[in-house]
Amino acid sequence: MFTGIVECTGVVIASSPGQLAISGDLVDLGVGDSIAVNGVCLTVTSVEGGRFTADLSEETLRRTSLGAVREGHRVNLERPLAVGGRLGGHVVQGHVDGLGHVVQSSVLPGSIEMWFSVPHDLERYLVEKGSVTVDGVSLTITGLEPGRFSTALIPHTLEATTLGDKALGDPVNIEVDVLAKYVERLVAEARR
């Protein structure tokens, strides 16, 4: 389980269809550990110095933007929440629900309002002032319109994550709040 509070960004140093090699400032990272890379839960397969590798399954390549990541790209990194640790964001599994894209960005006083497209089947899980994860970053939804949602990105978020690098049309990994999915399932079962 993750929180959507990005620990640091890393840089992709090698990319192949089935594997990523990333350099980053994470300590205590070992083979077999889980790591969220742009919000995708991966398993560390090797660690050497300040770099690690992780394998990418067909499912990961099909459902996420990691297949489009290339050498030199920055990625958001987060290790799993330690038992007893602070839950600074929200409950994040690292199981991407779908791909969205940056569709609009506007500079506001003290923040940037960024709009993302969202697949139709995920819209029902989004609520204004609710939580959503975009490329592994826990964000608050500030606006909802058919097929898209907005967030307010403060300067710290823009600097500490890759969201400040995003341009119109860029793909993003979206994970909706898992609690909303469980509530939906429980209500549907209760109505049967």
Coordinates of C-alpha atoms in Angstrom, one line a residue:
M1 CA 0.0 0.0 0.0
F2 CA 1.2 3.5 -0.9
T3 CA 0.0 7.0 0.1
G4 CA 0.5 9.0 -3.1
I5 CA 3.1 11.2 -1.4
V6 CA 6.1 11.0 -3.8
E7 CA 9.4 10.5 -2.0
C8 CA 11.6 11.6 -4.9
T9 CA 11.9 11.5 -8.6
G10 CA 14.2 9.2 -10.5
V11 CA 15.5 9.2 -14.0
V12 CA 15.1 6.3 -16.4
I13 CA 18.6 5.2 -17.4
A14 CA 17.4 2.2 -19.6
S15 CA 14.1 1.1 -21.0
S16 CA 13.2 -2.0 -22.9
P17 CA 9.8 -3.5 -23.6
G18 CA 10.0 -5.7 -20.5
Q19 CA 12.1 -3.8 -18.0
L20 CA 13.0 -0.3 -16.7
A21 CA 16.3 0.7 -15.0
I22 CA 16.0 3.8 -12.9
S23 CA 18.4 5.9 -10.9
G24 CA 17.0 7.5 -7.7
D25 CA 17.8 8.6 -4.2
L26 CA 15.9 5.9 -2.4
V27 CA 17.7 4.2 0.5
D28 CA 17.1 0.7 1.9
L29 CA 15.7 -0.6 -1.4
G30 CA 16.2 -4.4 -1.9
V31 CA 15.4 -7.1 -4.4
G32 CA 11.8 -8.1 -4.1
D33 CA 10.6 -4.8 -2.6
S34 CA 7.6 -3.1 -4.0
I35 CA 8.0 0.4 -5.5
A36 CA 5.6 2.8 -7.1
V37 CA 6.9 4.2 -10.3
N38 CA 4.6 6.9 -11.7
G39 CA 1.9 5.2 -9.5
V40 CA 2.5 1.7 -10.8
C41 CA 3.4 -0.9 -8.2
L42 CA 6.4 -2.8 -9.5
T43 CA 8.8 -5.3 -7.9
V44 CA 12.5 -4.4 -7.6
T45 CA 14.5 -7.1 -9.5
S46 CA 18.0 -5.7 -8.9
V47 CA 19.7 -3.0 -7.0
E48 CA 23.2 -1.6 -7.7
G49 CA 24.5 1.6 -6.3
G50 CA 21.9 4.3 -6.8
R51 CA 19.9 2.4 -9.4
F52 CA 17.4 -0.4 -9.6
T53 CA 15.5 -2.4 -12.2
A54 CA 12.0 -3.6 -12.4
D55 CA 10.2 -5.9 -14.8
L56 CA 7.2 -4.8 -16.8
S57 CA 4.5 -7.4 -17.5
E58 CA 2.2 -7.3 -20.6
E59 CA -0.6 -6.2 -18.2
T60 CA 1.5 -3.3 -17.0
L61 CA 2.4 -2.2 -20.5
R62 CA -1.3 -2.5 -21.6
R63 CA -2.8 -0.5 -18.7
T64 CA -0.2 2.1 -17.9
S65 CA 2.0 4.7 -19.5
L66 CA 5.2 3.0 -18.5
G67 CA 5.6 1.5 -22.0
A68 CA 6.1 5.0 -23.3
V69 CA 8.7 6.0 -20.8
R70 CA 12.2 6.4 -22.3
E71 CA 15.8 7.0 -21.2
G72 CA 16.1 10.4 -19.6
H73 CA 12.5 10.7 -18.5
R74 CA 11.8 11.6 -14.9
V75 CA 9.5 9.3 -12.9
N76 CA 7.8 9.6 -9.5
L77 CA 9.0 7.2 -6.9
E78 CA 7.4 6.0 -3.6
R79 CA 8.2 3.1 -1.4
P80 CA 5.3 1.3 0.3
L81 CA 3.8 2.7 3.6
A82 CA 5.6 1.2 6.6
V83 CA 3.3 -0.2 9.3
G84 CA 2.8 2.7 11.8
G85 CA 3.8 5.3 9.2
R86 CA 1.9 8.4 8.4
L87 CA -0.9 8.2 5.8
G88 CA -0.2 11.7 4.3
G89 CA -2.2 11.2 1.1
H90 CA -4.8 8.5 0.8
V91 CA -4.9 4.7 0.4
V92 CA -3.2 4.0 -3.0
Q93 CA -2.6 0.5 -4.2
G94 CA -0.4 1.2 -7.2
H95 CA -3.0 -0.6 -9.4
V96 CA -3.6 1.8 -12.2
D97 CA -7.3 1.9 -13.3
G98 CA -6.8 3.6 -16.6
L99 CA -4.9 6.2 -18.7
G100 CA -5.9 9.8 -18.9
H101 CA -4.2 12.8 -20.7
V102 CA -3.5 16.4 -19.8
V103 CA -6.2 18.3 -21.6
Q104 CA -5.8 21.8 -20.1
S105 CA -3.5 23.8 -17.8
S106 CA -4.1 27.3 -16.5
V107 CA -1.9 29.4 -14.2
L108 CA -3.8 30.7 -11.2
P109 CA -2.5 32.8 -8.3
G110 CA -0.4 30.4 -6.2
S111 CA -1.2 27.3 -8.2
I112 CA -1.7 25.7 -11.6
E113 CA -5.1 24.2 -12.4
M114 CA -4.6 21.1 -14.5
W115 CA -7.4 19.2 -16.2
F116 CA -7.1 15.5 -17.1
S117 CA -9.3 13.3 -19.3
V118 CA -10.6 10.2 -17.6
P119 CA -12.0 7.0 -19.1
H120 CA -15.8 7.0 -19.0
D121 CA -16.0 3.9 -16.8
L122 CA -13.9 5.6 -14.1
E123 CA -15.9 8.8 -13.9
R124 CA -18.4 7.4 -11.4
Y125 CA -15.6 7.1 -8.8
L126 CA -14.6 10.7 -8.9
V127 CA -16.2 13.3 -6.6
E128 CA -15.3 17.0 -6.1
K129 CA -13.0 17.3 -3.1
G130 CA -12.3 13.5 -3.3
S131 CA -9.0 11.9 -3.8
V132 CA -7.4 10.6 -7.0
T133 CA -3.9 9.5 -7.9
V134 CA -2.3 10.9 -11.1
D135 CA 1.1 9.4 -11.9
G136 CA 1.4 8.2 -8.3
V137 CA 0.6 11.6 -6.8
S138 CA -2.3 11.9 -4.4
L139 CA -4.4 14.8 -5.4
T140 CA -7.7 16.5 -4.5
I141 CA -10.3 16.8 -7.2
T142 CA -11.2 20.5 -7.6
G143 CA -13.6 20.3 -10.5
L144 CA -15.6 17.7 -12.5
E145 CA -17.0 17.8 -16.0
P146 CA -18.1 15.0 -18.3
G147 CA -14.9 13.1 -19.3
R148 CA -12.5 15.1 -17.2
F149 CA -11.5 16.4 -13.8
S150 CA -9.2 19.2 -12.5
T151 CA -6.7 19.5 -9.6
A152 CA -4.9 22.5 -8.1
L153 CA -1.2 21.9 -8.2
I154 CA 0.8 24.0 -5.8
P155 CA 4.5 25.0 -6.5
H156 CA 5.8 22.2 -4.2
T157 CA 3.9 19.5 -6.0
L158 CA 5.1 20.9 -9.4
E159 CA 8.7 20.8 -8.2
A160 CA 8.7 17.6 -6.2
T161 CA 6.9 15.5 -8.8
T162 CA 6.9 15.1 -12.6
L163 CA 3.5 16.9 -12.9
G164 CA 5.4 20.1 -13.5
D165 CA 6.9 18.5 -16.6
K166 CA 3.6 17.6 -18.2
A167 CA 2.4 19.1 -21.5
L168 CA -0.9 19.1 -23.2
G169 CA -1.7 15.6 -24.5
D170 CA 0.8 13.8 -22.2
P171 CA -0.5 10.5 -20.9
V172 CA -1.0 10.0 -17.1
N173 CA -1.7 6.9 -15.0
I174 CA -5.0 7.3 -13.0
E175 CA -5.9 5.3 -10.0
V176 CA -9.3 6.1 -8.5
D177 CA -10.0 5.8 -4.8
V178 CA -10.2 2.1 -4.0
L179 CA -12.7 2.8 -1.2
A180 CA -15.2 4.0 -3.7
K181 CA -14.9 0.8 -5.7
Y182 CA -15.5 -1.3 -2.5
V183 CA -18.5 0.7 -1.6
E184 CA -19.9 0.3 -5.1
R185 CA -19.4 -3.4 -4.9
L186 CA -21.0 -3.8 -1.4
V187 CA -24.0 -1.7 -2.4
A188 CA -24.5 -3.7 -5.6
E189 CA -24.3 -7.0 -3.6
A190 CA -26.8 -5.7 -1.0
R191 CA -29.3 -4.9 -3.7
R192 CA -29.3 -8.4 -5.2

